[in-house]
Amino acid sequence: MRAIWKGAVSFGLVSVPVKLYAATESHDVSFRQVHAKDGGRIRYQRVCSLDGEEVAYADIAKGYETEDGEMVILTDDDMAELPSTSSREISVEKFVPSDQIDPMLFEKSYYLEPEKSGAKPYALLRQALIDADRMAVVTVALRQRTTVGVLRVKEDVIVLQTMMWPDEIRTPDFSVETGDVKPAEVKMANMLVDTLAGDFDAAEFEDDYAEAVEALVRTKIEGGEVQRTETSTKTSGEVVDLLAALQRSVESAKSARGESSSEDEDEDEKPTKKAAAKKAAKKAPAKKAAAKKTAKKSTTKKAAAKKAS
């Protein structure tokens, strides 16, 4: 990784020189707009909407559009007068409980690596955050703009997470009418939560879309046929009994985990034995089919030998 920023974390009279690294990277599949006929890339020109002429990059200025549609042009001199900072300091303002910060405020994540001279105070700050179970609210200047963020510990590394301003979080403008919720439905919903309870592991989830696109591109390159992936079934929109749906969800979750469901417990062992017998009987025709296939191959080889003679 390449450091994108260098500075220092300051809390009290302690200063920790650090390097900043981007903690995430996007793996989204990107496409280019091309001419369908010959694959040539589509180019766009900077054209003025008033006179229709192409505008050189040097003649392009920043414009702020007002609510009534008027345009205010801001020159480089105007922009230079705006408050900006080039401070190379991550200033700790306070330490707050982790549960007081809404995750919706988090924006981008960065790893902080200490310089050799700051390894010890870095370790002290890291341990203090772990012991207190708190996050450090900080202010930092990135790209000449001051922003608010938090410092937290991920494994052995201190992570800086920048935050959005409170007015950037939208308030929902709708209400949810739940109607009457029956105690039995609540109990079944709680059972479903308990059945599906577990620990989060990001490795359990895959980006099926990206993999499908890559497979499609590989197939195109190799010149083969495009194999379609299975499409997900859509719900019919039919209104079903909520309690019954929750019950089926619990049974399905238990079945996926290999646990016995209530229906399985009520059944005796005879159907199980019958199912096993059917399964064994089903395997027998498969073996016969394999034997026929082998015999067919032998016949083909003999025919080829006679033809060669």
Short mmCIF file of C-alpha atoms in Angstrom, two decimals:
data_model
loop_
_atom_site.label_atom_id
_atom_site.label_comp_id
_atom_site.label_asym_id
_atom_site.label_seq_id
_atom_site.Cartn_x
_atom_site.Cartn_y
_atom_site.Cartn_z
CA MET A 1 0.00 0.00 0.00
CA ARG A 2 1.07 3.58 -0.63
CA ALA A 3 0.63 6.27 2.02
CA ILE A 4 -1.74 9.03 0.90
CA TRP A 5 -1.11 11.41 3.83
CA LYS A 6 1.46 12.00 6.56
CA GLY A 7 0.92 13.85 9.80
CA ALA A 8 0.53 13.28 13.52
CA VAL A 9 -2.14 12.29 16.01
CA SER A 10 -2.15 14.71 18.93
CA PHE A 11 -3.93 14.12 22.23
CA GLY A 12 -2.96 16.30 25.14
CA LEU A 13 0.79 16.91 24.99
CA VAL A 14 1.43 13.63 23.16
CA SER A 15 2.06 13.59 19.43
CA VAL A 16 2.19 10.40 17.34
CA PRO A 17 3.66 10.74 13.82
CA VAL A 18 1.66 8.51 11.45
CA LYS A 19 1.07 7.61 7.82
CA LEU A 20 -2.41 7.30 6.36
CA TYR A 21 -3.47 4.47 4.05
CA ALA A 22 -6.80 3.87 2.33
CA ALA A 23 -8.39 0.90 4.14
CA THR A 24 -10.84 -0.04 1.41
CA GLU A 25 -10.88 -0.40 -2.35
CA SER A 26 -13.78 -0.84 -4.72
CA HIS A 27 -14.07 -4.06 -6.74
CA ASP A 28 -17.20 -2.98 -8.59
CA VAL A 29 -17.37 -4.13 -12.20
CA SER A 30 -16.92 -1.14 -14.49
CA PHE A 31 -17.94 -0.88 -18.12
CA ARG A 32 -16.91 1.54 -20.85
CA GLN A 33 -19.36 3.04 -23.30
CA VAL A 34 -18.43 1.87 -26.79
CA HIS A 35 -19.82 1.91 -30.30
CA ALA A 36 -21.81 -1.32 -30.69
CA LYS A 37 -20.76 -1.63 -34.33
CA ASP A 38 -16.96 -1.62 -33.96
CA GLY A 39 -16.21 -1.35 -30.22
CA GLY A 40 -14.72 2.13 -30.45
CA ARG A 41 -14.78 4.12 -27.20
CA ILE A 42 -17.29 6.94 -26.89
CA ARG A 43 -15.71 10.36 -26.33
CA TYR A 44 -17.40 13.38 -24.82
CA GLN A 45 -16.62 17.00 -25.58
CA ARG A 46 -17.01 19.96 -23.23
CA VAL A 47 -19.61 22.03 -25.08
CA CYS A 48 -21.26 25.23 -23.87
CA SER A 49 -25.03 24.84 -23.63
CA LEU A 50 -25.58 28.44 -24.79
CA ASP A 51 -23.41 28.92 -27.88
CA GLY A 52 -22.80 25.26 -28.70
CA GLU A 53 -19.03 25.74 -28.96
CA GLU A 54 -16.41 23.43 -27.44
CA VAL A 55 -14.80 24.99 -24.36
CA ALA A 56 -11.11 24.59 -23.55
CA TYR A 57 -10.30 23.27 -20.09
CA ALA A 58 -8.50 26.55 -19.22
CA ASP A 59 -11.75 28.46 -19.84
CA ILE A 60 -13.85 26.35 -17.46
CA ALA A 61 -14.78 27.93 -14.11
CA LYS A 62 -16.76 26.76 -11.10
CA GLY A 63 -20.42 27.72 -10.97
CA TYR A 64 -22.92 27.59 -8.11
CA GLU A 65 -26.54 27.22 -9.21
CA THR A 66 -29.14 28.91 -7.01
CA GLU A 67 -32.56 27.47 -6.25
CA ASP A 68 -34.19 29.70 -8.87
CA GLY A 69 -31.78 28.53 -11.59
CA GLU A 70 -29.37 31.47 -11.67
CA MET A 71 -25.66 30.74 -11.99
CA VAL A 72 -23.01 32.36 -9.77
CA ILE A 73 -19.54 32.07 -11.29
CA LEU A 74 -16.67 31.60 -8.82
CA THR A 75 -13.16 32.45 -9.99
CA ASP A 76 -9.87 31.06 -8.69
CA ASP A 77 -9.43 34.24 -6.64
CA ASP A 78 -12.87 33.70 -5.06
CA MET A 79 -11.98 30.13 -4.15
CA ALA A 80 -8.65 31.21 -2.68
CA GLU A 81 -10.48 33.42 -0.16
CA LEU A 82 -12.45 30.50 1.27
CA PRO A 83 -11.28 29.12 4.64
CA SER A 84 -8.99 26.16 4.15
CA THR A 85 -6.36 24.42 6.20
CA SER A 86 -3.24 22.48 5.39
CA SER A 87 -2.65 21.24 8.94
CA ARG A 88 -1.01 17.85 9.18
CA GLU A 89 -2.61 17.06 12.51
CA ILE A 90 -5.27 14.63 13.65
CA SER A 91 -6.48 16.38 16.77
CA VAL A 92 -8.28 14.32 19.43
CA GLU A 93 -11.22 16.35 20.77
CA LYS A 94 -12.74 13.83 23.19
CA PHE A 95 -13.17 10.12 23.93
CA VAL A 96 -16.76 8.90 23.70
CA PRO A 97 -18.54 5.54 24.22
CA SER A 98 -18.66 3.51 21.02
CA ASP A 99 -22.44 3.05 21.13
CA GLN A 100 -23.07 6.81 21.03
CA ILE A 101 -22.03 7.13 17.37
CA ASP A 102 -24.57 6.15 14.73
CA PRO A 103 -22.87 3.94 12.09
CA MET A 104 -24.76 5.91 9.41
CA LEU A 105 -22.35 8.78 10.04
CA PHE A 106 -19.30 6.75 9.00
CA GLU A 107 -17.96 7.55 5.55
CA LYS A 108 -14.41 6.41 4.63
CA SER A 109 -11.87 4.29 6.50
CA TYR A 110 -8.10 4.72 6.72
CA TYR A 111 -5.33 2.75 8.43
CA LEU A 112 -2.87 4.64 10.60
CA GLU A 113 0.71 3.37 10.65
CA PRO A 114 3.13 4.90 13.16
CA GLU A 115 6.52 6.22 12.15
CA LYS A 116 9.40 4.48 13.91
CA SER A 117 9.71 7.32 16.39
CA GLY A 118 6.02 7.10 17.28
CA ALA A 119 5.65 3.35 17.81
CA LYS A 120 5.46 3.55 21.63
CA PRO A 121 2.90 6.38 21.96
CA TYR A 122 0.92 4.69 19.15
CA ALA A 123 0.78 1.48 21.19
CA LEU A 124 -0.24 3.43 24.29
CA LEU A 125 -3.11 5.16 22.47
CA ARG A 126 -4.23 1.85 20.99
CA GLN A 127 -4.29 0.13 24.36
CA ALA A 128 -6.06 3.06 26.00
CA LEU A 129 -8.84 2.89 23.39
CA ILE A 130 -9.22 -0.86 23.95
CA ASP A 131 -9.28 -0.64 27.75
CA ALA A 132 -11.75 2.24 27.81
CA ASP A 133 -13.95 0.73 25.08
CA ARG A 134 -14.27 4.20 23.59
CA MET A 135 -13.68 5.97 20.30
CA ALA A 136 -11.61 9.11 19.92
CA VAL A 137 -13.51 11.91 18.18
CA VAL A 138 -11.01 13.83 16.04
CA THR A 139 -10.80 16.69 13.56
CA VAL A 140 -8.50 16.33 10.58
CA ALA A 141 -7.79 18.28 7.40
CA LEU A 142 -7.91 16.10 4.30
CA ARG A 143 -7.75 17.68 0.84
CA GLN A 144 -7.73 21.16 2.44
CA ARG A 145 -11.07 20.62 4.15
CA THR A 146 -11.56 19.98 7.84
CA THR A 147 -13.68 16.98 8.65
CA VAL A 148 -14.76 15.10 11.75
CA GLY A 149 -13.80 11.49 12.32
CA VAL A 150 -13.19 8.84 14.94
CA LEU A 151 -10.25 6.67 15.87
CA ARG A 152 -10.96 3.06 16.78
CA VAL A 153 -8.94 -0.13 16.98
CA LYS A 154 -9.25 -2.96 14.45
CA GLU A 155 -7.10 -5.91 15.47
CA ASP A 156 -3.70 -4.29 16.10
CA VAL A 157 -4.18 -1.19 13.95
CA ILE A 158 -5.76 2.17 14.71
CA VAL A 159 -8.36 3.07 12.10
CA LEU A 160 -9.49 6.58 11.20
CA GLN A 161 -13.07 6.74 9.99
CA THR A 162 -14.20 10.05 8.58
CA MET A 163 -17.79 11.05 9.25
CA MET A 164 -20.51 12.90 7.44
CA TRP A 165 -21.96 16.05 8.93
CA PRO A 166 -25.28 15.60 10.79
CA ASP A 167 -27.24 17.56 8.18
CA GLU A 168 -26.12 15.06 5.52
CA ILE A 169 -28.18 12.29 7.15
CA ARG A 170 -31.67 12.27 5.69
CA THR A 171 -34.78 11.84 7.82
CA PRO A 172 -37.33 9.31 6.53
CA ASP A 173 -40.48 11.04 5.36
CA PHE A 174 -42.76 8.03 5.71
CA SER A 175 -44.44 6.22 8.57
CA VAL A 176 -44.93 2.49 9.04
CA GLU A 177 -48.42 1.30 9.90
CA THR A 178 -47.95 -2.07 11.62
CA GLY A 179 -51.51 -2.82 12.61
CA ASP A 180 -52.19 -5.30 15.41
CA VAL A 181 -49.28 -7.63 16.17
CA LYS A 182 -50.29 -10.87 17.83
CA PRO A 183 -48.20 -12.27 20.73
CA ALA A 184 -47.91 -15.60 18.89
CA GLU A 185 -46.39 -13.80 15.88
CA VAL A 186 -43.90 -11.98 18.10
CA LYS A 187 -42.94 -15.27 19.77
CA MET A 188 -42.41 -16.97 16.40
CA ALA A 189 -40.38 -14.01 15.14
CA ASN A 190 -38.16 -14.27 18.22
CA MET A 191 -37.72 -18.00 17.56
CA LEU A 192 -36.63 -17.21 14.02
CA VAL A 193 -34.06 -14.71 15.30
CA ASP A 194 -32.71 -17.28 17.78
CA THR A 195 -32.52 -19.93 15.07
CA LEU A 196 -30.58 -17.70 12.68
CA ALA A 197 -28.37 -16.19 15.39
CA GLY A 198 -24.62 -16.46 14.76
CA ASP A 199 -21.37 -14.58 14.32
CA PHE A 200 -20.71 -12.38 11.32
CA ASP A 201 -18.11 -13.66 8.86
CA ALA A 202 -17.68 -11.55 5.72
CA ALA A 203 -16.07 -14.51 3.92
CA GLU A 204 -19.47 -16.26 3.87
CA PHE A 205 -20.79 -13.74 1.34
CA GLU A 206 -19.74 -13.46 -2.29
CA ASP A 207 -20.28 -10.93 -5.04
CA ASP A 208 -22.22 -13.15 -7.41
CA TYR A 209 -22.73 -10.36 -9.93
CA ALA A 210 -19.02 -9.61 -10.36
CA GLU A 211 -18.22 -13.31 -10.70
CA ALA A 212 -20.97 -13.74 -13.30
CA VAL A 213 -19.67 -10.79 -15.33
CA GLU A 214 -16.11 -12.12 -15.23
CA ALA A 215 -17.30 -15.56 -16.32
CA LEU A 216 -19.29 -14.00 -19.15
CA VAL A 217 -16.30 -12.00 -20.36
CA ARG A 218 -14.05 -15.06 -20.24
CA THR A 219 -16.60 -17.00 -22.29
CA LYS A 220 -16.77 -14.21 -24.84
CA ILE A 221 -12.98 -14.12 -25.11
CA GLU A 222 -12.74 -17.87 -25.58
CA GLY A 223 -15.41 -17.68 -28.27
CA GLY A 224 -17.74 -20.15 -26.62
CA GLU A 225 -21.42 -20.04 -25.90
CA VAL A 226 -22.67 -17.83 -23.08
CA GLN A 227 -24.03 -19.94 -20.25
CA ARG A 228 -26.86 -18.32 -18.38
CA THR A 229 -26.88 -18.41 -14.60
CA GLU A 230 -29.89 -19.49 -12.62
CA THR A 231 -32.28 -16.61 -12.04
CA SER A 232 -33.74 -16.00 -8.63
CA THR A 233 -37.43 -16.64 -8.20
CA LYS A 234 -39.59 -13.61 -7.57
CA THR A 235 -42.33 -13.50 -4.98
CA SER A 236 -45.85 -13.55 -6.34
CA GLY A 237 -47.00 -10.81 -3.99
CA GLU A 238 -49.63 -13.13 -2.53
CA VAL A 239 -50.65 -12.28 1.01
CA VAL A 240 -49.82 -15.24 3.27
CA ASP A 241 -50.44 -15.99 6.91
CA LEU A 242 -47.65 -14.29 8.86
CA LEU A 243 -47.56 -16.88 11.63
CA ALA A 244 -47.36 -19.75 9.14
CA ALA A 245 -44.63 -17.99 7.18
CA LEU A 246 -42.56 -17.47 10.32
CA GLN A 247 -43.07 -21.13 11.28
CA ARG A 248 -41.84 -22.28 7.85
CA SER A 249 -38.86 -19.94 8.14
CA VAL A 250 -37.89 -21.47 11.49
CA GLU A 251 -38.25 -25.00 10.09
CA SER A 252 -36.18 -24.08 7.02
CA ALA A 253 -33.43 -22.51 9.13
CA LYS A 254 -33.27 -25.59 11.36
CA SER A 255 -33.13 -27.86 8.34
CA ALA A 256 -30.26 -25.85 6.85
CA ARG A 257 -28.32 -26.29 10.07
CA GLY A 258 -28.98 -30.02 10.19
CA GLU A 259 -31.30 -29.74 13.19
CA SER A 260 -34.48 -31.76 13.41
CA SER A 261 -37.67 -29.84 12.82
CA SER A 262 -40.95 -30.33 14.65
CA GLU A 263 -42.41 -32.21 11.67
CA ASP A 264 -39.44 -34.59 11.56
CA GLU A 265 -39.74 -35.34 15.27
CA ASP A 266 -43.39 -36.40 14.87
CA GLU A 267 -42.59 -38.89 12.13
CA ASP A 268 -41.58 -42.49 12.94
CA GLU A 269 -38.55 -44.28 11.55
CA LYS A 270 -40.37 -46.26 8.83
CA PRO A 271 -40.56 -43.48 6.24
CA THR A 272 -36.86 -42.90 6.81
CA LYS A 273 -36.09 -46.52 6.02
CA LYS A 274 -38.31 -46.39 2.95
CA ALA A 275 -36.56 -43.26 1.77
CA ALA A 276 -33.20 -44.97 2.21
CA ALA A 277 -34.43 -47.99 0.23
CA LYS A 278 -35.68 -45.73 -2.55
CA LYS A 279 -32.34 -43.94 -2.61
CA ALA A 280 -30.50 -47.26 -2.90
CA ALA A 281 -32.84 -48.36 -5.65
CA LYS A 282 -32.25 -45.09 -7.44
CA LYS A 283 -28.49 -45.67 -7.38
CA ALA A 284 -28.84 -49.08 -9.08
CA PRO A 285 -30.20 -47.75 -12.42
CA ALA A 286 -27.40 -45.22 -12.39
CA LYS A 287 -24.86 -48.04 -12.21
CA LYS A 288 -26.65 -49.89 -15.02
CA ALA A 289 -26.60 -46.73 -17.11
CA ALA A 290 -22.89 -46.40 -16.49
CA ALA A 291 -22.37 -50.04 -17.54
CA LYS A 292 -24.34 -49.47 -20.75
CA LYS A 293 -22.27 -46.37 -21.47
CA THR A 294 -19.05 -48.39 -21.01
CA ALA A 295 -20.35 -51.14 -23.29
CA LYS A 296 -21.24 -48.54 -25.89
CA LYS A 297 -17.70 -47.16 -25.79
CA SER A 298 -16.27 -50.68 -26.28
CA THR A 299 -18.50 -51.25 -29.32
CA THR A 300 -17.34 -47.95 -30.81
CA LYS A 301 -13.69 -48.93 -30.32
CA LYS A 302 -14.27 -52.32 -32.03
CA ALA A 303 -15.96 -50.62 -34.97
CA ALA A 304 -13.06 -48.26 -35.32
CA ALA A 305 -10.59 -51.18 -35.24
CA LYS A 306 -12.49 -53.02 -38.03
CA LYS A 307 -12.54 -49.85 -40.12
CA ALA A 308 -8.79 -49.40 -39.68
CA SER A 309 -8.14 -53.02 -40.79
#
